[in-house]
Every structure is written in structure tokens, then in C-alpha cells.
Amino acid sequence: MKLISAFVFLLLIGFSEFQLVKYKNYIVIKAFPNSTRELKILNSLRSSLKNLVDFWSSPTHTLTPIIFSVNPSSRRHVLRFLKQQNLNATVLTNNLQEWIDREARYVKSRLQAFAGRDESINFETYHPYEMIETILKSQTAKFSAKVIYSTIGKTYENRNIYAMVIDENPNESKPVVMLECGIHAREWVSPATCLWISNQLLKNSSESELLQKFSFHIIPVANPDGYVYSWRTNRMWRKNRVPNDFFGFCRGVDLNRNFGTNFCKTGASPISCDNSYCGKKAFSEKESQAIRDHVLSIKKSKLKAFFSVHSFSQFWMYPYGYKDDLAQNHEQYNTLSKLAVDAIRKVHEEQYQYGSISKIIYKASGNTIDWLQENNLSEVSFAIELRDKGYYGFFLPPHLIRPTAEEFWAGVKAVIQNI
Ligand SMILES: [Zn+2]
């Protein structure tokens, strides 16, 4: 596959040395809460320091590593507090910016090495949005008999939101499997995983049987503006980039809180500067509208399985997120999830936990899969947190993209072959 030249490519993307938002001397802490008392301590730290700490995973379970970064101004206070509370915590780095720079240098060198080569997509690196567009177009040109792509919406910054439809006999009306990746900008392994799966479906003849049975709809980057911003300006960005006020002081809506089920009630913030800001109203955002409209364009009862792909923590989750009640087809979810995590473990020995969102992580209203479940739009829908369990967090090294995608794909197949 011919990729764009290194020169054009370097003009297109930015790297951390040009990024406006720096994380110099931000520390990253891994805490390991042993009791509910310690979970409470972490939650109180989170609410009292608000924008001075950024929890990459939520303190909801004991014996699960919790990673968070701390603004340099609060660093001494936080470390002293954790020590006083006798909480098991390790400083992973004293300078988050070093992680960002190291990743940028590595990604840059891999992309330069592969630029212009006429070969498969390089899964040993992450790809910027412009390059994903190029890959998508060249895959479509090369495998035109079984893939088409369409623009399902435009973002606030006028970028395209793409969906690929991969199907060996597109004229037959087959059950649909949908994957939504990259709705949270900084979770880079998610779009990389969607790309790997599309490549697998197109190139690997052993997947042909699946393509006879299902039509795969893949949204590789559900939040293009946020993704681009996480490459060019702020590596830790999560939301989209819509201005929330006249001056654009606080930007962005958490798209996975903007869907129309129990909108902004639990586990979502009405405050526009917050990372989990739900937006002004349900489906206020172009990205959530695009996903909604694409789902609604599929013939009723044809959508069999939907996968919302996130990172990190290694969780395989199902509805509900907004309430503790079990889904009506809870037993089906339980059976399919067990099959999925068993299949995952067989690939690279990785363990994923499974259960409903509200049980596994936290209550979160307005998420994609609750909306699908509540409106009977898909037979089953899952939200997956890919690797890892909190060692690298959002900075999953590129050599782990392939194993992460391979095991996730095994989980997806275990589900769709048993619906
Ligand atoms: Zn996410």
C-alpha cells in the first residue's frame, strides 16, 4: 500500500515538541487501594483537587491499580497526603512530558521509516488522522469488491467521520456487526485496533467465512477533532473540540456521555470544563449524531452486535452504565462475555474482567451502548477497555498494538459466532 511521503506527512502532523500543552513535571502515580476506605481517600483526592489531578482510571475497585497524573503545583501535597494515609502508591514518572516526548519520537521514527513503502499498513506504530484517511482510501481502492467507505458526518472543525462497510456480498441483506473506535481522543490503541481488524477482514482469507455471514461496519475514528488535537496540541485530550462558550475557554463534550439515555444524570458532568461534560443536550454533538444516524440507517433487527472500543483496563462490559439494574437479556450477556474473555485469554494469556458497566467501573449515563440497549437497536452491545491494566495506560507501546488487536478480535468472534 502506497503511503504518503515522509515530507508531506511531516507537514500534516504535529509532534509533542510543537504541542502547546506541556506536562513538564507532572507526576504520574499508580495507587493500589486495598480497602473501600482507601478507595474513598482516592475519590476525595479526586473531588477536592478537581482539575489539578487527572484520573486515567476510576477508583471504584479495590486491588485494581489506579493511575492518575498530578499538576506540579499539587505534587508535594498529594505525595504527603498519600503517605499520611498509608496508601500503597508508586510514582511511575516525575515528568509526564518525558513519556509524551518518548512516544512522539518513537512514533515519528516508525512513520518515517515506513513512509512511501509499498506494503501493508505498519501496525508497529500509531497513525495520525490524515494517514488513517489515506489508508482507508487505498484499502477501498485495492479491495473494492468487498469494502466501501462513506462519510457519515462532519465534525465541528469540518473533518470527515468515516464508516467502512466490509462485506463479501454487499447486495445480500446480512446481519450487521458494528465497531466504534476512538470516541475518546487519547485512547490511541482503539483506532489502531479498528484499523487492524479492517485489514484482517480484507486480507486474511481465513476470515472469508465470517464475511459470508456478516456485514462489518467499522467507524475507525469516531472523534476526529479530538484525535487530531491529541496528536498536535494536547496528548491527554479526551473530548471533542466544540467551543462551549463564546470565548471558547472550555472546549469539548465527552461524546460517550452525549447519547440519549438518562442524559447527564449519573457519572456525567454538566460543567463544560470537565472531562466528562455531557453537552448541552442529548445528541447535541455532530459525532454522536453521526453514530446515531448510521445505526438508525440499518434495517430494524439487522444490527446483531455493537462494540464500543476504549482503553485501558482490560474490561469487557455490557449495559447498563446508568443504573444497577440488569439488562433484560443479562444471561445472554453473561454467557457471551465469558466466551469472549476465555477466547481473549487463549490468544496471549491476558485476563479481562467482565460485567455490566455500572458494576465493573462506574455509573455513566449517556453512553453509546445504553442507548442501543434501551432502544432495542442491537441484539447485544458491548463497551471494551483494551490493554493494559495500568502499567503504560494511554501510552501503550506500539509493539503491543498487534497483540491487543488480535486478542480483542478473538473476543469479537466468540460473541458473533454465538449470538
Ligand atoms: Zn474511553
Tab-separated table of C-alpha atoms and ligand atoms in Angstrom:
chain	number	residue	atom	x	y	z
A	1	MET	CA	0.000	0.000	0.000
A	2	LYS	CA	1.466	3.282	-1.028
A	3	LEU	CA	1.521	5.686	1.843
A	4	ILE	CA	2.110	9.389	1.750
A	5	SER	CA	5.685	10.580	1.648
A	6	ALA	CA	7.593	11.464	4.778
A	7	PHE	CA	7.828	15.082	3.708
A	8	VAL	CA	4.101	15.593	3.188
A	9	PHE	CA	3.445	13.594	6.253
A	10	LEU	CA	5.599	15.756	8.500
A	11	LEU	CA	3.775	18.810	7.251
A	12	LEU	CA	0.482	17.226	8.117
A	13	ILE	CA	1.051	16.226	11.667
A	14	GLY	CA	2.499	17.762	14.734
A	15	PHE	CA	4.629	16.201	17.379
A	16	SER	CA	4.953	16.955	21.009
A	17	GLU	CA	7.804	19.433	20.626
A	18	PHE	CA	5.285	21.707	18.891
A	19	GLN	CA	2.436	20.907	21.234
A	20	LEU	CA	1.007	23.833	23.132
A	21	VAL	CA	0.028	21.918	26.215
A	22	LYS	CA	3.040	20.624	28.102
A	23	TYR	CA	3.113	18.248	31.039
A	24	LYS	CA	6.548	19.129	32.345
A	25	ASN	CA	6.998	17.888	35.922
A	26	TYR	CA	3.515	16.419	36.137
A	27	ILE	CA	3.893	13.239	38.134
A	28	VAL	CA	2.063	10.038	37.327
A	29	ILE	CA	1.077	7.924	40.307
A	30	LYS	CA	-0.088	4.350	40.453
A	31	ALA	CA	-2.125	3.649	43.575
A	32	PHE	CA	-3.235	0.231	44.666
A	33	PRO	CA	-6.230	0.590	47.009
A	34	ASN	CA	-6.612	-2.339	49.389
A	35	SER	CA	-9.905	-1.382	51.011
A	36	THR	CA	-13.046	0.678	50.496
A	37	ARG	CA	-11.542	3.221	52.909
A	38	GLU	CA	-8.630	3.673	50.504
A	39	LEU	CA	-10.991	3.981	47.547
A	40	LYS	CA	-12.765	6.763	49.431
A	41	ILE	CA	-9.438	8.511	50.034
A	42	LEU	CA	-8.654	8.467	46.317
A	43	ASN	CA	-12.130	9.701	45.446
A	44	SER	CA	-11.840	12.539	47.938
A	45	LEU	CA	-8.487	13.494	46.414
A	46	ARG	CA	-10.114	13.494	43.015
A	47	SER	CA	-13.025	15.712	44.007
A	48	SER	CA	-11.023	18.115	46.166
A	49	LEU	CA	-8.272	18.763	43.614
A	50	LYS	CA	-10.586	18.696	40.573
A	51	ASN	CA	-8.581	19.963	37.599
A	52	LEU	CA	-5.211	19.533	39.306
A	53	VAL	CA	-5.425	15.746	39.093
A	54	ASP	CA	-6.435	13.627	36.123
A	55	PHE	CA	-7.583	10.116	36.966
A	56	TRP	CA	-6.868	7.872	33.974
A	57	SER	CA	-8.893	5.108	35.562
A	58	SER	CA	-11.560	5.426	38.222
A	59	PRO	CA	-11.099	4.462	41.874
A	60	THR	CA	-14.017	2.061	42.001
A	61	HIS	CA	-12.471	-1.315	42.816
A	62	THR	CA	-10.042	-2.486	45.432
A	63	LEU	CA	-6.971	-4.448	44.348
A	64	THR	CA	-7.046	-2.720	40.960
A	65	PRO	CA	-4.285	-0.280	40.017
A	66	ILE	CA	-5.456	3.313	39.687
A	67	ILE	CA	-3.343	5.706	37.641
A	68	PHE	CA	-3.538	9.468	37.840
A	69	SER	CA	-1.416	12.455	36.948
A	70	VAL	CA	-0.855	15.405	39.258
A	71	ASN	CA	-0.162	19.022	38.408
A	72	PRO	CA	3.319	20.101	39.675
A	73	SER	CA	1.713	22.679	41.992
A	74	SER	CA	-0.047	19.909	43.940
A	75	ARG	CA	2.635	17.292	43.739
A	76	ARG	CA	4.101	17.738	47.219
A	77	HIS	CA	0.685	17.964	48.835
A	78	VAL	CA	-0.583	14.794	47.120
A	79	LEU	CA	2.510	12.735	47.930
A	80	ARG	CA	2.414	13.818	51.563
A	81	PHE	CA	-1.301	13.070	51.789
A	82	LEU	CA	-0.916	9.561	50.339
A	83	LYS	CA	1.931	8.853	52.742
A	84	GLN	CA	-0.076	10.080	55.726
A	85	GLN	CA	-2.933	7.828	54.691
A	86	ASN	CA	-0.516	4.920	54.345
A	87	LEU	CA	-1.824	4.201	50.871
A	88	ASN	CA	0.140	1.882	48.622
A	89	ALA	CA	1.238	4.230	45.805
A	90	THR	CA	4.207	4.422	43.438
A	91	VAL	CA	5.417	7.324	41.330
A	92	LEU	CA	5.640	5.999	37.761
A	93	THR	CA	7.301	9.116	36.410
A	94	ASN	CA	8.255	12.520	37.779
A	95	ASN	CA	7.760	14.084	34.397
A	96	LEU	CA	4.818	13.061	32.223
A	97	GLN	CA	6.222	15.167	29.394
A	98	GLU	CA	9.093	12.687	29.063
A	99	TRP	CA	6.592	9.910	28.312
A	100	ILE	CA	4.859	12.098	25.737
A	101	ASP	CA	8.165	13.030	24.085
A	102	ARG	CA	9.437	9.462	24.094
A	103	GLU	CA	6.261	8.208	22.443
A	104	ALA	CA	6.356	11.027	19.879
A	105	ARG	CA	9.986	10.288	18.964
A	106	TYR	CA	9.259	6.594	18.546
A	107	VAL	CA	6.081	7.084	16.508
A	108	LYS	CA	7.814	9.669	14.333
A	109	SER	CA	10.747	7.366	13.591
A	110	ARG	CA	8.469	4.423	12.743
A	111	LEU	CA	6.289	6.513	10.470
A	112	GLN	CA	9.310	7.977	8.700
A	113	ALA	CA	10.777	4.513	8.236
A	114	PHE	CA	7.572	3.269	6.625
A	115	ALA	CA	6.633	6.373	4.631
A	116	GLY	CA	6.384	5.690	0.917
A	117	ARG	CA	6.840	1.936	1.266
A	118	ASP	CA	4.611	-0.174	-0.871
A	119	GLU	CA	3.466	-2.710	1.690
A	120	SER	CA	0.921	-3.466	4.361
A	121	ILE	CA	-0.062	-0.940	6.986
A	122	ASN	CA	2.523	-0.779	9.694
A	123	PHE	CA	0.941	-1.945	12.920
A	124	GLU	CA	4.048	-1.182	14.929
A	125	THR	CA	3.020	2.411	15.277
A	126	TYR	CA	0.034	4.685	15.741
A	127	HIS	CA	-1.277	6.674	12.796
A	128	PRO	CA	-2.369	10.306	12.677
A	129	TYR	CA	-5.854	11.048	11.350
A	130	GLU	CA	-4.656	12.157	7.897
A	131	MET	CA	-2.788	8.923	7.463
A	132	ILE	CA	-5.785	6.870	8.569
A	133	GLU	CA	-7.774	8.643	5.846
A	134	THR	CA	-5.132	7.673	3.292
A	135	ILE	CA	-5.078	4.059	4.479
A	136	LEU	CA	-8.849	3.889	4.298
A	137	LYS	CA	-8.938	5.202	0.753
A	138	SER	CA	-6.180	2.932	-0.503
A	139	GLN	CA	-7.731	-0.130	1.168
A	140	THR	CA	-11.018	0.704	-0.502
A	141	ALA	CA	-9.329	1.077	-3.892
A	142	LYS	CA	-7.443	-2.188	-3.501
A	143	PHE	CA	-10.339	-4.292	-2.201
A	144	SER	CA	-13.190	-2.539	-3.967
A	145	ALA	CA	-15.177	-5.781	-4.276
A	146	LYS	CA	-15.654	-6.080	-0.554
A	147	VAL	CA	-15.278	-2.680	1.062
A	148	ILE	CA	-16.799	0.726	0.661
A	149	TYR	CA	-16.351	3.716	2.887
A	150	SER	CA	-18.680	6.598	3.422
A	151	THR	CA	-18.692	9.866	5.296
A	152	ILE	CA	-21.348	9.540	7.971
A	153	GLY	CA	-20.913	13.052	9.339
A	154	LYS	CA	-18.729	16.139	9.614
A	155	THR	CA	-17.176	17.462	12.787
A	156	TYR	CA	-17.202	20.997	14.179
A	157	GLU	CA	-13.762	21.524	12.584
A	158	ASN	CA	-15.113	20.103	9.336
A	159	ARG	CA	-13.327	16.761	9.378
A	160	ASN	CA	-14.976	13.664	7.979
A	161	ILE	CA	-16.308	10.924	10.223
A	162	TYR	CA	-15.887	7.731	8.228
A	163	ALA	CA	-17.543	4.349	8.292
A	164	MET	CA	-16.185	1.373	6.369
A	165	VAL	CA	-18.572	-1.359	5.317
A	166	ILE	CA	-16.802	-4.659	4.712
A	167	ASP	CA	-18.953	-7.305	3.120
A	168	GLU	CA	-18.276	-10.043	0.554
A	169	ASN	CA	-21.764	-9.901	-0.945
A	170	PRO	CA	-22.996	-6.395	-0.248
A	171	ASN	CA	-26.239	-6.992	-2.122
A	172	GLU	CA	-27.423	-9.591	0.343
A	173	SER	CA	-29.079	-8.291	3.452
A	174	LYS	CA	-26.947	-9.769	6.203
A	175	PRO	CA	-26.716	-9.326	9.951
A	176	VAL	CA	-24.552	-6.333	10.823
A	177	VAL	CA	-21.658	-6.159	13.291
A	178	MET	CA	-20.558	-2.629	14.163
A	179	LEU	CA	-17.353	-1.363	15.746
A	180	GLU	CA	-16.960	2.180	17.013
A	181	CYS	CA	-13.384	3.232	17.791
A	182	GLY	CA	-11.706	6.374	19.050
A	183	ILE	CA	-14.681	8.146	20.616
A	184	HIS	CA	-12.232	9.241	23.338
A	185	ALA	CA	-9.331	11.063	21.735
A	186	ARG	CA	-6.379	9.973	23.860
A	187	GLU	CA	-7.135	6.241	23.668
A	188	TRP	CA	-4.926	5.726	20.618
A	189	VAL	CA	-4.916	1.952	20.686
A	190	SER	CA	-8.636	1.989	19.874
A	191	PRO	CA	-8.429	3.414	16.296
A	192	ALA	CA	-5.299	1.290	15.772
A	193	THR	CA	-7.326	-1.804	16.705
A	194	CYS	CA	-10.161	-0.924	14.317
A	195	LEU	CA	-7.610	-0.495	11.532
A	196	TRP	CA	-6.029	-3.846	12.335
A	197	ILE	CA	-9.442	-5.546	12.210
A	198	SER	CA	-10.384	-3.975	8.878
A	199	ASN	CA	-7.029	-5.084	7.494
A	200	GLN	CA	-7.580	-8.583	8.842
A	201	LEU	CA	-11.037	-8.835	7.288
A	202	LEU	CA	-9.810	-7.628	3.923
A	203	LYS	CA	-6.547	-9.508	3.637
A	204	ASN	CA	-6.876	-12.720	5.533
A	205	SER	CA	-8.708	-15.368	3.550
A	206	SER	CA	-9.429	-17.309	6.740
A	207	GLU	CA	-11.968	-14.582	7.604
A	208	SER	CA	-13.891	-15.204	4.407
A	209	GLU	CA	-16.467	-17.380	6.131
A	210	LEU	CA	-17.266	-14.550	8.547
A	211	LEU	CA	-17.683	-12.150	5.648
A	212	GLN	CA	-20.183	-14.531	4.086
A	213	LYS	CA	-22.273	-14.358	7.239
A	214	PHE	CA	-21.933	-10.757	8.414
A	215	SER	CA	-21.597	-7.239	7.164
A	216	PHE	CA	-18.993	-5.325	9.225
A	217	HIS	CA	-19.454	-1.607	9.779
A	218	ILE	CA	-16.327	-0.012	11.216
A	219	ILE	CA	-16.035	3.577	12.429
A	220	PRO	CA	-12.259	3.858	12.872
A	221	VAL	CA	-12.115	7.368	14.357
A	222	ALA	CA	-15.405	8.467	15.910
A	223	ASN	CA	-13.919	11.706	17.272
A	224	PRO	CA	-11.582	13.085	14.561
A	225	ASP	CA	-11.181	16.614	16.001
A	226	GLY	CA	-10.261	15.291	19.432
A	227	TYR	CA	-7.902	12.710	17.935
A	228	VAL	CA	-6.084	15.328	15.861
A	229	TYR	CA	-5.887	17.604	18.903
A	230	SER	CA	-4.359	14.780	20.948
A	231	TRP	CA	-1.637	14.462	18.274
A	232	ARG	CA	-0.955	18.129	17.700
A	233	THR	CA	-1.714	20.005	20.875
A	234	ASN	CA	-2.585	18.028	23.977
A	235	ARG	CA	-1.774	14.308	24.193
A	236	MET	CA	-4.110	13.890	27.176
A	237	TRP	CA	-7.253	15.235	25.445
A	238	ARG	CA	-10.414	13.094	25.741
A	239	LYS	CA	-13.440	15.050	24.412
A	240	ASN	CA	-14.333	16.542	21.023
A	241	ARG	CA	-13.351	20.171	20.270
A	242	VAL	CA	-16.582	22.114	20.171
A	243	PRO	CA	-16.435	25.507	21.963
A	244	ASN	CA	-18.719	25.517	24.986
A	245	ASP	CA	-18.896	29.268	25.444
A	246	PHE	CA	-18.474	32.458	23.441
A	247	PHE	CA	-14.723	32.725	24.076
A	248	GLY	CA	-14.059	29.020	23.650
A	249	PHE	CA	-12.498	28.980	27.109
A	250	CYS	CA	-13.741	25.469	27.838
A	251	ARG	CA	-13.974	23.196	24.879
A	252	GLY	CA	-15.238	19.747	24.226
A	253	VAL	CA	-18.025	17.338	25.059
A	254	ASP	CA	-17.457	13.796	26.254
A	255	LEU	CA	-19.173	12.052	23.346
A	256	ASN	CA	-19.685	8.907	25.366
A	257	ARG	CA	-21.927	10.927	27.700
A	258	ASN	CA	-23.890	12.639	24.921
A	259	PHE	CA	-26.226	9.814	23.871
A	260	GLY	CA	-29.910	9.976	24.673
A	261	THR	CA	-30.382	7.604	27.567
A	262	ASN	CA	-30.710	9.088	31.034
A	263	PHE	CA	-28.800	12.057	29.678
A	264	CYS	CA	-26.408	13.741	32.119
A	265	LYS	CA	-27.928	12.211	35.225
A	266	THR	CA	-25.233	9.935	36.663
A	267	GLY	CA	-21.495	9.787	36.079
A	268	ALA	CA	-21.542	12.700	33.658
A	269	SER	CA	-20.784	16.327	34.372
A	270	PRO	CA	-22.886	19.393	33.486
A	271	ILE	CA	-19.743	21.558	33.870
A	272	SER	CA	-18.291	22.389	30.486
A	273	CYS	CA	-14.613	22.354	31.539
A	274	ASP	CA	-14.872	18.839	32.961
A	275	ASN	CA	-13.549	15.808	31.146
A	276	SER	CA	-16.919	14.060	31.368
A	277	TYR	CA	-19.004	17.072	30.257
A	278	CYS	CA	-22.226	15.715	28.752
A	279	GLY	CA	-23.006	18.632	26.412
A	280	LYS	CA	-25.990	20.992	26.263
A	281	LYS	CA	-28.492	18.285	25.393
A	282	ALA	CA	-28.592	14.674	24.254
A	283	PHE	CA	-27.152	14.296	20.745
A	284	SER	CA	-26.033	17.919	20.680
A	285	GLU	CA	-22.784	16.810	19.013
A	286	LYS	CA	-22.152	16.078	15.361
A	287	GLU	CA	-20.182	12.936	16.200
A	288	SER	CA	-22.899	11.350	18.367
A	289	GLN	CA	-25.493	12.389	15.755
A	290	ALA	CA	-23.431	10.662	13.047
A	291	ILE	CA	-23.199	7.405	15.012
A	292	ARG	CA	-26.906	7.585	15.906
A	293	ASP	CA	-27.949	8.199	12.301
A	294	HIS	CA	-25.710	5.455	10.974
A	295	VAL	CA	-27.182	2.970	13.457
A	296	LEU	CA	-30.716	4.091	12.564
A	297	SER	CA	-29.958	3.661	8.849
A	298	ILE	CA	-29.558	-0.091	9.385
A	299	LYS	CA	-32.711	-2.107	8.838
A	300	LYS	CA	-34.526	-2.929	12.039
A	301	SER	CA	-33.285	-6.061	13.810
A	302	LYS	CA	-30.310	-6.398	11.427
A	303	LEU	CA	-27.777	-4.984	13.881
A	304	LYS	CA	-26.639	-8.015	15.850
A	305	ALA	CA	-23.644	-6.759	17.797
A	306	PHE	CA	-22.111	-3.383	18.548
A	307	PHE	CA	-18.663	-2.874	20.099
A	308	SER	CA	-17.601	0.471	21.549
A	309	VAL	CA	-13.821	0.229	21.820
A	310	HIS	CA	-11.894	2.110	24.523
A	311	SER	CA	-8.717	1.827	26.551
A	312	PHE	CA	-7.471	0.974	29.123
A	313	SER	CA	-8.066	-1.525	31.992
A	314	GLN	CA	-8.928	-4.810	30.220
A	315	PHE	CA	-12.674	-4.852	30.819
A	316	TRP	CA	-15.377	-6.466	28.689
A	317	MET	CA	-18.591	-4.668	29.622
A	318	TYR	CA	-22.264	-4.618	28.761
A	319	PRO	CA	-25.297	-2.463	29.700
A	320	TYR	CA	-26.234	-0.815	31.878
A	321	GLY	CA	-23.932	2.017	32.713
A	322	TYR	CA	-26.537	4.408	34.048
A	323	LYS	CA	-28.212	2.060	36.518
A	324	ASP	CA	-27.509	-1.029	38.573
A	325	ASP	CA	-30.466	-2.942	37.102
A	326	LEU	CA	-29.589	-5.905	34.973
A	327	ALA	CA	-30.392	-5.868	31.277
A	328	GLN	CA	-33.377	-7.949	30.257
A	329	ASN	CA	-31.043	-10.303	28.348
A	330	HIS	CA	-28.483	-10.290	31.125
A	331	GLU	CA	-27.952	-14.050	30.922
A	332	GLN	CA	-27.128	-13.815	27.238
A	333	TYR	CA	-24.649	-11.022	28.019
A	334	ASN	CA	-23.061	-13.053	30.753
A	335	THR	CA	-22.655	-16.132	28.553
A	336	LEU	CA	-21.282	-14.196	25.580
A	337	SER	CA	-18.901	-12.174	27.751
A	338	LYS	CA	-17.495	-15.298	29.345
A	339	LEU	CA	-16.924	-16.778	25.896
A	340	ALA	CA	-15.218	-13.539	24.836
A	341	VAL	CA	-12.812	-13.303	27.768
A	342	ASP	CA	-11.999	-17.030	27.501
A	343	ALA	CA	-11.199	-16.549	23.813
A	344	ILE	CA	-9.074	-13.498	24.652
A	345	ARG	CA	-7.088	-15.404	27.263
A	346	LYS	CA	-6.258	-18.161	24.792
A	347	VAL	CA	-4.532	-15.718	22.429
A	348	HIS	CA	-1.881	-14.073	24.649
A	349	GLU	CA	-2.815	-15.195	28.179
A	350	GLU	CA	-4.309	-11.804	29.033
A	351	GLN	CA	-7.136	-11.622	31.577
A	352	TYR	CA	-10.144	-9.380	31.003
A	353	GLN	CA	-12.823	-8.843	33.644
A	354	TYR	CA	-16.438	-8.825	32.509
A	355	GLY	CA	-19.749	-7.478	33.784
A	356	SER	CA	-22.070	-4.508	33.424
A	357	ILE	CA	-20.502	-1.033	33.157
A	358	SER	CA	-22.025	0.124	36.438
A	359	LYS	CA	-20.610	-2.905	38.240
A	360	ILE	CA	-17.199	-3.002	36.598
A	361	ILE	CA	-16.231	0.664	36.506
A	362	TYR	CA	-18.745	3.283	37.494
A	363	LYS	CA	-22.158	4.640	36.727
A	364	ALA	CA	-22.084	6.535	33.444
A	365	SER	CA	-25.191	7.843	31.729
A	366	GLY	CA	-25.476	8.923	28.108
A	367	ASN	CA	-23.091	6.262	26.806
A	368	THR	CA	-23.453	4.604	23.417
A	369	ILE	CA	-24.302	1.088	24.491
A	370	ASP	CA	-27.025	2.034	26.999
A	371	TRP	CA	-28.736	3.973	24.224
A	372	LEU	CA	-28.568	0.941	21.901
A	373	GLN	CA	-29.840	-1.388	24.616
A	374	GLU	CA	-32.644	0.847	25.849
A	375	ASN	CA	-33.962	1.363	22.325
A	376	ASN	CA	-33.546	-2.265	21.178
A	377	LEU	CA	-31.279	-1.166	18.356
A	378	SER	CA	-28.779	-4.010	18.595
A	379	GLU	CA	-29.236	-7.538	19.869
A	380	VAL	CA	-26.164	-7.068	22.053
A	381	SER	CA	-23.801	-4.161	22.622
A	382	PHE	CA	-20.513	-4.079	24.482
A	383	ALA	CA	-18.028	-1.494	25.711
A	384	ILE	CA	-14.488	-2.787	25.877
A	385	GLU	CA	-11.486	-1.313	27.638
A	386	LEU	CA	-8.445	-2.714	25.842
A	387	ARG	CA	-4.925	-3.116	27.248
A	388	ASP	CA	-3.311	-2.571	29.548
A	389	LYS	CA	-4.107	-2.905	33.247
A	390	GLY	CA	-2.357	0.283	34.243
A	391	TYR	CA	1.324	-0.154	33.536
A	392	TYR	CA	1.529	2.068	30.460
A	393	GLY	CA	-2.078	3.304	30.473
A	394	PHE	CA	-2.712	5.560	27.474
A	395	PHE	CA	0.946	5.214	26.458
A	396	LEU	CA	0.676	1.604	25.374
A	397	PRO	CA	3.891	0.919	23.427
A	398	PRO	CA	3.232	0.442	19.701
A	399	HIS	CA	4.628	-3.109	19.677
A	400	LEU	CA	1.597	-4.066	21.806
A	401	ILE	CA	-0.958	-2.842	19.238
A	402	ARG	CA	-0.961	-6.103	17.316
A	403	PRO	CA	-1.375	-8.475	20.298
A	404	THR	CA	-4.063	-6.182	21.734
A	405	ALA	CA	-5.988	-6.211	18.455
A	406	GLU	CA	-5.513	-9.966	17.963
A	407	GLU	CA	-6.980	-10.865	21.323
A	408	PHE	CA	-9.837	-8.364	21.039
A	409	TRP	CA	-10.709	-9.772	17.620
A	410	ALA	CA	-10.851	-13.261	19.154
A	411	GLY	CA	-13.329	-11.871	21.706
A	412	VAL	CA	-15.468	-10.275	18.979
A	413	LYS	CA	-15.541	-13.511	17.012
A	414	ALA	CA	-16.509	-15.523	20.088
A	415	VAL	CA	-19.509	-13.207	20.515
A	416	ILE	CA	-20.760	-13.040	16.946
A	417	GLN	CA	-20.372	-16.763	16.318
A	418	ASN	CA	-22.568	-17.469	19.328
A	419	ILE	CA	-25.361	-14.924	19.030
B	1	ZN	ZN	-12.895	5.727	26.581
